[in-house]
PDB file of C-alpha atoms in Angstrom:
ATOM      1  CA  ASN A 276       0.273   0.633   0.161  1.00  0.00           C
ATOM      2  CA  ALA A 277       1.728   3.363  -1.169  1.00  0.00           C
ATOM      3  CA  GLY A 278       1.366   6.340   0.844  1.00  0.00           C
ATOM      4  CA  VAL A 279       0.370   9.343   0.469  1.00  0.00           C
ATOM      5  CA  MET A 280       2.088  11.440  -2.514  1.00  0.00           C
ATOM      6  CA  GLN A 281       3.319  14.049  -3.478  1.00  0.00           C
ATOM      7  CA  ASN A 282       4.621  15.306  -7.195  1.00  0.00           C
ATOM      8  CA  PRO A 283       6.668  17.477  -6.963  1.00  0.00           C
ATOM      9  CA  ARG A 284       8.749  17.376  -4.340  1.00  0.00           C
ATOM     10  CA  HIS A 285      10.530  20.134  -5.495  1.00  0.00           C
ATOM     11  CA  LEU A 286       9.128  23.321  -7.450  1.00  0.00           C
ATOM     12  CA  VAL A 287      10.841  26.127  -8.452  1.00  0.00           C
ATOM     13  CA  ARG A 288       8.650  29.691  -9.855  1.00  0.00           C
ATOM     14  CA  ARG A 289       9.015  32.632 -10.965  1.00  0.00           C
ATOM     15  CA  ARG A 290       6.881  35.530  -8.750  1.00  0.00           C
ATOM     16  CA  GLY A 291       3.566  36.120 -11.147  1.00  0.00           C
ATOM     17  CA  GLN A 292       3.221  32.622 -11.736  1.00  0.00           C
ATOM     18  CA  GLU A 293       1.055  29.374 -10.798  1.00  0.00           C
ATOM     19  CA  ALA A 294       1.949  26.805  -8.526  1.00  0.00           C
ATOM     20  CA  ARG A 295       0.271  24.107  -8.711  1.00  0.00           C
ATOM     21  CA  LEU A 296       0.463  20.905  -6.000  1.00  0.00           C
ATOM     22  CA  ARG A 297      -0.376  17.691  -5.714  1.00  0.00           C
ATOM     23  CA  CYS A 298      -2.049  14.335  -3.903  1.00  0.00           C
ATOM     24  CA  SER A 299      -3.130  11.136  -4.076  1.00  0.00           C
ATOM     25  CA  PRO A 300      -3.616   9.387  -0.706  1.00  0.00           C
ATOM     26  CA  MET A 301      -3.844   6.584   0.451  1.00  0.00           C
ATOM     27  CA  LYS A 302      -5.080   3.190  -0.866  1.00  0.00           C
ATOM     28  CA  GLY A 303      -9.252   3.221   0.930  1.00  0.00           C
ATOM     29  CA  HIS A 304      -8.344   7.018   1.819  1.00  0.00           C
ATOM     30  CA  SER A 305     -10.652   8.852   1.167  1.00  0.00           C
ATOM     31  CA  HIS A 306     -10.015  12.748   3.661  1.00  0.00           C
ATOM     32  CA  VAL A 307      -7.399  15.017   2.668  1.00  0.00           C
ATOM     33  CA  TYR A 308      -5.511  17.709   4.392  1.00  0.00           C
ATOM     34  CA  TRP A 309      -3.014  20.910   2.798  1.00  0.00           C
ATOM     35  CA  TYR A 310      -1.033  22.003   5.602  1.00  0.00           C
ATOM     36  CA  ARG A 311       1.916  24.346   4.584  1.00  0.00           C
ATOM     37  CA  GLN A 312       5.289  24.879   6.783  1.00  0.00           C
ATOM     38  CA  LEU A 313       6.800  28.388   6.866  1.00  0.00           C
ATOM     39  CA  PRO A 314      10.701  28.682   7.981  1.00  0.00           C
ATOM     40  CA  GLU A 315      11.393  28.476  10.601  1.00  0.00           C
ATOM     41  CA  GLU A 316       7.864  27.180  11.501  1.00  0.00           C
ATOM     42  CA  GLY A 317       5.594  24.416  12.489  1.00  0.00           C
ATOM     43  CA  LEU A 318       2.943  22.964  10.502  1.00  0.00           C
ATOM     44  CA  LYS A 319      -0.362  25.425   9.792  1.00  0.00           C
ATOM     45  CA  PHE A 320      -3.358  24.291   8.242  1.00  0.00           C
ATOM     46  CA  MET A 321      -4.338  25.067   5.247  1.00  0.00           C
ATOM     47  CA  VAL A 322      -7.945  23.489   4.201  1.00  0.00           C
ATOM     48  CA  TYR A 323      -9.607  20.014   4.392  1.00  0.00           C
ATOM     49  CA  LEU A 324     -11.263  18.215   1.864  1.00  0.00           C
ATOM     50  CA  GLN A 325     -12.852  15.043   0.679  1.00  0.00           C
ATOM     51  CA  LYS A 326     -13.998  13.981  -2.677  1.00  0.00           C
ATOM     52  CA  GLU A 327     -15.904  16.899  -4.545  1.00  0.00           C
ATOM     53  CA  ASN A 328     -16.071  18.824  -1.217  1.00  0.00           C
ATOM     54  CA  ILE A 329     -14.469  21.309   0.895  1.00  0.00           C
ATOM     55  CA  ILE A 330     -15.392  20.881   3.823  1.00  0.00           C
ATOM     56  CA  ASP A 331     -12.892  23.068   6.096  1.00  0.00           C
ATOM     57  CA  GLU A 332     -10.664  25.685   5.181  1.00  0.00           C
ATOM     58  CA  SER A 333      -9.933  28.133   7.406  1.00  0.00           C
ATOM     59  CA  GLY A 334      -6.032  27.748   6.773  1.00  0.00           C
ATOM     60  CA  MET A 335      -6.826  29.220   3.457  1.00  0.00           C
ATOM     61  CA  PRO A 336      -4.960  33.020   2.555  1.00  0.00           C
ATOM     62  CA  LYS A 337      -8.153  34.292   1.118  1.00  0.00           C
ATOM     63  CA  GLU A 338      -6.306  35.507  -2.285  1.00  0.00           C
ATOM     64  CA  ARG A 339      -5.047  33.246  -3.981  1.00  0.00           C
ATOM     65  CA  PHE A 340      -4.575  29.788  -3.267  1.00  0.00           C
ATOM     66  CA  SER A 341      -7.357  27.250  -3.737  1.00  0.00           C
ATOM     67  CA  ALA A 342      -7.649  23.377  -3.563  1.00  0.00           C
ATOM     68  CA  GLU A 343      -9.651  20.790  -4.652  1.00  0.00           C
ATOM     69  CA  PHE A 344     -10.971  17.411  -4.668  1.00  0.00           C
ATOM     70  CA  PRO A 345     -11.732  16.232  -7.652  1.00  0.00           C
ATOM     71  CA  LYS A 346     -14.008  12.372  -7.804  1.00  0.00           C
ATOM     72  CA  GLU A 347     -10.614  11.173 -10.587  1.00  0.00           C
ATOM     73  CA  GLY A 348      -7.402  12.376  -9.539  1.00  0.00           C
ATOM     74  CA  PRO A 349      -5.601  13.633  -6.844  1.00  0.00           C
ATOM     75  CA  SER A 350      -6.057  16.186  -4.310  1.00  0.00           C
ATOM     76  CA  ILE A 351      -4.310  19.591  -5.711  1.00  0.00           C
ATOM     77  CA  LEU A 352      -3.461  23.249  -3.983  1.00  0.00           C
ATOM     78  CA  ARG A 353      -3.406  25.901  -6.838  1.00  0.00           C
ATOM     79  CA  ILE A 354      -1.359  28.858  -6.134  1.00  0.00           C
ATOM     80  CA  GLN A 355      -1.880  31.789  -8.724  1.00  0.00           C
ATOM     81  CA  GLN A 356       0.030  35.136  -8.525  1.00  0.00           C
ATOM     82  CA  VAL A 357       2.432  33.330  -7.176  1.00  0.00           C
ATOM     83  CA  VAL A 358       5.118  35.779  -4.404  1.00  0.00           C
ATOM     84  CA  ARG A 359       8.560  35.283  -3.085  1.00  0.00           C
ATOM     85  CA  GLY A 360       6.049  34.999   0.870  1.00  0.00           C
ATOM     86  CA  ASP A 361       5.177  31.837  -0.855  1.00  0.00           C
ATOM     87  CA  SER A 362       8.070  29.795  -0.024  1.00  0.00           C
ATOM     88  CA  ALA A 363       7.320  27.399   2.084  1.00  0.00           C
ATOM     89  CA  ALA A 364       6.694  22.562   2.151  1.00  0.00           C
ATOM     90  CA  TYR A 365       3.604  21.515   1.191  1.00  0.00           C
ATOM     91  CA  PHE A 366       2.429  18.751   2.948  1.00  0.00           C
ATOM     92  CA  CYS A 367      -0.344  16.955   2.212  1.00  0.00           C
ATOM     93  CA  ALA A 368      -2.647  14.422   4.887  1.00  0.00           C
ATOM     94  CA  SER A 369      -5.493  11.972   4.781  1.00  0.00           C
ATOM     95  CA  SER A 370      -7.230   9.742   6.673  1.00  0.00           C
ATOM     96  CA  PRO A 371      -9.778   7.011   6.473  1.00  0.00           C
ATOM     97  CA  GLU A 372     -13.601   7.998   6.338  1.00  0.00           C
ATOM     98  CA  SER A 373     -14.435   7.058   9.519  1.00  0.00           C
ATOM     99  CA  THR A 374     -16.950   8.818  12.462  1.00  0.00           C
ATOM    100  CA  GLY A 375     -13.520   9.318  14.405  1.00  0.00           C
ATOM    101  CA  TYR A 376     -10.437  10.613  13.174  1.00  0.00           C
ATOM    102  CA  THR A 377      -7.775   9.079  15.543  1.00  0.00           C
ATOM    103  CA  GLU A 378      -4.175   9.312  12.772  1.00  0.00           C
ATOM    104  CA  ALA A 379      -3.494  11.086   9.653  1.00  0.00           C
ATOM    105  CA  PHE A 380      -0.535  10.543   6.724  1.00  0.00           C
ATOM    106  CA  PHE A 381       1.640  12.581   5.581  1.00  0.00           C
ATOM    107  CA  GLY A 382       3.226  12.799   1.974  1.00  0.00           C
ATOM    108  CA  GLN A 383       6.255  13.737   2.101  1.00  0.00           C
ATOM    109  CA  GLY A 384       5.847  16.983   1.474  1.00  0.00           C
ATOM    110  CA  THR A 385       6.331  19.991  -2.443  1.00  0.00           C
ATOM    111  CA  ARG A 386       9.271  22.083  -1.002  1.00  0.00           C
ATOM    112  CA  LEU A 387       8.272  25.399  -3.106  1.00  0.00           C
ATOM    113  CA  THR A 388      11.047  28.487  -3.455  1.00  0.00           C
ATOM    114  CA  VAL A 389       9.514  32.002  -5.955  1.00  0.00           C
ATOM    115  CA  VAL A 390      12.481  33.361  -8.060  1.00  0.00           C
TER     116      VAL A 390
ATOM    117  CA  ALA B 295      -9.188  27.457  19.460  1.00  0.00           C
ATOM    118  CA  GLN B 296      -5.240  25.267  20.642  1.00  0.00           C
ATOM    119  CA  SER B 297      -1.980  26.332  20.577  1.00  0.00           C
ATOM    120  CA  VAL B 298       0.600  23.955  21.139  1.00  0.00           C
ATOM    121  CA  THR B 299       4.631  25.833  22.896  1.00  0.00           C
ATOM    122  CA  GLN B 300       7.263  23.229  22.360  1.00  0.00           C
ATOM    123  CA  LEU B 301       8.969  24.985  25.541  1.00  0.00           C
ATOM    124  CA  ASP B 302      13.021  24.365  24.021  1.00  0.00           C
ATOM    125  CA  SER B 303      13.859  25.144  19.664  1.00  0.00           C
ATOM    126  CA  GLN B 304      16.809  23.083  19.937  1.00  0.00           C
ATOM    127  CA  VAL B 305      18.541  20.228  21.241  1.00  0.00           C
ATOM    128  CA  PRO B 306      21.824  19.096  21.506  1.00  0.00           C
ATOM    129  CA  VAL B 307      22.792  16.018  23.650  1.00  0.00           C
ATOM    130  CA  PHE B 308      25.327  13.344  23.270  1.00  0.00           C
ATOM    131  CA  GLU B 309      25.227  10.150  21.831  1.00  0.00           C
ATOM    132  CA  GLU B 310      23.792   6.633  24.595  1.00  0.00           C
ATOM    133  CA  ALA B 311      22.073   9.638  26.828  1.00  0.00           C
ATOM    134  CA  PRO B 312      18.285  10.050  27.874  1.00  0.00           C
ATOM    135  CA  VAL B 313      16.775  13.148  26.219  1.00  0.00           C
ATOM    136  CA  GLU B 314      13.406  14.663  26.910  1.00  0.00           C
ATOM    137  CA  LEU B 315      11.016  17.141  24.625  1.00  0.00           C
ATOM    138  CA  ARG B 316       8.890  19.239  26.024  1.00  0.00           C
ATOM    139  CA  CYS B 317       5.223  20.499  24.906  1.00  0.00           C
ATOM    140  CA  ASN B 318       2.566  22.352  26.219  1.00  0.00           C
ATOM    141  CA  TYR B 319      -0.456  22.691  25.115  1.00  0.00           C
ATOM    142  CA  SER B 320      -3.953  25.123  26.299  1.00  0.00           C
ATOM    143  CA  SER B 321      -7.138  23.838  24.807  1.00  0.00           C
ATOM    144  CA  SER B 322     -11.086  24.790  26.021  1.00  0.00           C
ATOM    145  CA  VAL B 323     -11.695  21.186  25.742  1.00  0.00           C
ATOM    146  CA  SER B 324     -10.017  17.899  25.565  1.00  0.00           C
ATOM    147  CA  VAL B 325      -7.837  16.579  23.225  1.00  0.00           C
ATOM    148  CA  TYR B 326      -6.114  14.214  21.334  1.00  0.00           C
ATOM    149  CA  LEU B 327      -2.094  14.164  21.899  1.00  0.00           C
ATOM    150  CA  PHE B 328       0.385  13.635  18.809  1.00  0.00           C
ATOM    151  CA  TRP B 329       4.322  13.167  18.629  1.00  0.00           C
ATOM    152  CA  TYR B 330       4.970  13.237  14.345  1.00  0.00           C
ATOM    153  CA  VAL B 331       9.353  13.350  13.174  1.00  0.00           C
ATOM    154  CA  GLN B 332      10.408  14.664  10.771  1.00  0.00           C
ATOM    155  CA  TYR B 333      14.193  13.764   9.316  1.00  0.00           C
ATOM    156  CA  PRO B 334      15.535  16.118   6.399  1.00  0.00           C
ATOM    157  CA  ASN B 335      14.282  16.685   3.540  1.00  0.00           C
ATOM    158  CA  GLN B 336      10.900  14.502   4.219  1.00  0.00           C
ATOM    159  CA  GLY B 337       7.264  13.424   5.640  1.00  0.00           C
ATOM    160  CA  LEU B 338       6.789  13.558   8.443  1.00  0.00           C
ATOM    161  CA  GLN B 339       6.390  10.739  10.443  1.00  0.00           C
ATOM    162  CA  LEU B 340       3.990   9.427  13.653  1.00  0.00           C
ATOM    163  CA  LEU B 341       6.257   8.760  16.674  1.00  0.00           C
ATOM    164  CA  LEU B 342       3.100   7.133  19.271  1.00  0.00           C
ATOM    165  CA  LYS B 343      -0.517   9.530  20.883  1.00  0.00           C
ATOM    166  CA  TYR B 344      -2.523   9.615  23.302  1.00  0.00           C
ATOM    167  CA  LEU B 345      -6.519   9.610  22.528  1.00  0.00           C
ATOM    168  CA  SER B 346      -7.108   7.752  26.260  1.00  0.00           C
ATOM    169  CA  GLY B 347      -6.457   5.397  28.356  1.00  0.00           C
ATOM    170  CA  SER B 348      -2.871   4.597  30.298  1.00  0.00           C
ATOM    171  CA  THR B 349      -1.078   8.643  30.028  1.00  0.00           C
ATOM    172  CA  LEU B 350       1.708   6.860  29.905  1.00  0.00           C
ATOM    173  CA  VAL B 351       2.557   6.459  25.723  1.00  0.00           C
ATOM    174  CA  LYS B 352       5.531   3.905  24.104  1.00  0.00           C
ATOM    175  CA  GLY B 353       5.726   3.931  20.356  1.00  0.00           C
ATOM    176  CA  ILE B 354       8.067   3.379  18.217  1.00  0.00           C
ATOM    177  CA  ASN B 355      12.401   4.356  18.538  1.00  0.00           C
ATOM    178  CA  GLY B 356      11.658   3.826  21.473  1.00  0.00           C
ATOM    179  CA  PHE B 357      10.105   6.936  22.504  1.00  0.00           C
ATOM    180  CA  GLU B 358       7.275   7.199  24.621  1.00  0.00           C
ATOM    181  CA  ALA B 359       5.681  10.389  26.275  1.00  0.00           C
ATOM    182  CA  GLU B 360       3.751  11.114  29.233  1.00  0.00           C
ATOM    183  CA  PHE B 361       0.123  12.604  29.493  1.00  0.00           C
ATOM    184  CA  ASN B 362      -0.950  14.528  32.047  1.00  0.00           C
ATOM    185  CA  LYS B 363      -3.642  16.923  32.159  1.00  0.00           C
ATOM    186  CA  SER B 364      -3.205  19.078  35.186  1.00  0.00           C
ATOM    187  CA  GLN B 365       0.186  19.906  33.728  1.00  0.00           C
ATOM    188  CA  THR B 366      -1.116  20.482  29.939  1.00  0.00           C
ATOM    189  CA  SER B 367       1.461  18.352  28.234  1.00  0.00           C
ATOM    190  CA  PHE B 368       2.413  16.163  27.136  1.00  0.00           C
ATOM    191  CA  HIS B 369       6.842  15.805  27.093  1.00  0.00           C
ATOM    192  CA  LEU B 370       8.351  13.092  24.487  1.00  0.00           C
ATOM    193  CA  ARG B 371      11.913  10.635  26.016  1.00  0.00           C
ATOM    194  CA  LYS B 372      13.958   8.239  25.374  1.00  0.00           C
ATOM    195  CA  PRO B 373      16.157   6.847  27.947  1.00  0.00           C
ATOM    196  CA  SER B 374      19.273   6.262  25.511  1.00  0.00           C
ATOM    197  CA  VAL B 375      19.387   7.853  21.833  1.00  0.00           C
ATOM    198  CA  HIS B 376      20.958   7.011  18.381  1.00  0.00           C
ATOM    199  CA  ILE B 377      22.720   9.309  16.184  1.00  0.00           C
ATOM    200  CA  SER B 378      19.351   8.567  13.478  1.00  0.00           C
ATOM    201  CA  ASP B 379      17.544  10.127  16.570  1.00  0.00           C
ATOM    202  CA  THR B 380      18.836  14.036  14.302  1.00  0.00           C
ATOM    203  CA  ALA B 381      16.463  15.119  13.409  1.00  0.00           C
ATOM    204  CA  GLU B 382      12.900  17.826  14.034  1.00  0.00           C
ATOM    205  CA  TYR B 383      10.271  16.865  16.493  1.00  0.00           C
ATOM    206  CA  PHE B 384       6.768  17.803  15.995  1.00  0.00           C
ATOM    207  CA  CYS B 385       3.900  17.931  19.246  1.00  0.00           C
ATOM    208  CA  ALA B 386      -0.119  18.425  17.884  1.00  0.00           C
ATOM    209  CA  VAL B 387      -2.993  17.826  18.929  1.00  0.00           C
ATOM    210  CA  ASN B 388      -7.141  17.620  17.233  1.00  0.00           C
ATOM    211  CA  SER B 389     -10.236  18.384  19.619  1.00  0.00           C
ATOM    212  CA  ARG B 390     -11.937  15.747  20.172  1.00  0.00           C
ATOM    213  CA  GLY B 391     -15.157  17.408  19.394  1.00  0.00           C
ATOM    214  CA  THR B 392     -13.510  16.712  15.935  1.00  0.00           C
ATOM    215  CA  SER B 393     -14.406  13.919  13.631  1.00  0.00           C
ATOM    216  CA  TYR B 394     -12.064  14.978  11.360  1.00  0.00           C
ATOM    217  CA  GLY B 395      -8.078  16.082  10.870  1.00  0.00           C
ATOM    218  CA  LYS B 396      -7.083  19.130  11.931  1.00  0.00           C
ATOM    219  CA  LEU B 397      -4.010  19.094  13.882  1.00  0.00           C
ATOM    220  CA  THR B 398      -2.240  22.335  15.755  1.00  0.00           C
ATOM    221  CA  PHE B 399       1.001  22.106  15.888  1.00  0.00           C
ATOM    222  CA  GLY B 400       3.972  23.509  17.770  1.00  0.00           C
ATOM    223  CA  GLN B 401       7.079  24.874  16.647  1.00  0.00           C
ATOM    224  CA  GLY B 402       9.430  22.105  16.106  1.00  0.00           C
ATOM    225  CA  THR B 403      12.087  20.943  18.226  1.00  0.00           C
ATOM    226  CA  ILE B 404      15.376  19.735  16.404  1.00  0.00           C
ATOM    227  CA  LEU B 405      17.354  17.557  18.169  1.00  0.00           C
ATOM    228  CA  THR B 406      20.876  16.757  16.911  1.00  0.00           C
ATOM    229  CA  VAL B 407      22.380  14.154  19.136  1.00  0.00           C
ATOM    230  CA  HIS B 408      26.785  13.990  18.828  1.00  0.00           C
ATOM    231  CA  PRO B 409      28.592  10.938  18.797  1.00  0.00           C
TER     232      PRO B 409
END
């Protein structure tokens, strides 16, 4: 059973370009979370999605950021018109469908560098 | 609202010495507690978790943690560290009332084990 797969592992974008980060959850997992790790900081929750639904986006910046988890295919975190402050490691995690939560499994992250 | 404070940003120790990484949390509701480890340029791996029951929790790689409700602490310990334990360690909480994994992380503690 493969783990949570994120790609690309490293992404370099120029200011003003778009960044697309992909996350394939573990097999059988239908819940996906995105976290951002800024330099010298811990991980901060961004968004929680189930298939075709955004459940909690309380940690998402109000502009330029969006996320989706379509019925087919990976979850996508999209950052439009990137700025230097978007440089960070973005982690995806997944958990199985259940009535309660006890653990999430993390991917290896995408390290975004904006130049 | 919840918050997690890891009291030490860096902990240097010698190989085979004991180590304690400190974590305090604040929450208005009951929580689940977690410790994750992050090796350089890797994702997060779960070390251990406290859900209920015995307050002393044993995890992987010889680590253990003790939940102290009165002091709102969840300190991580290992009686004898190895060079391979060099990594960054994160304490995290999730509200028991939440049915999904919206984790609140501390800022991390970098453990460096010297020969």
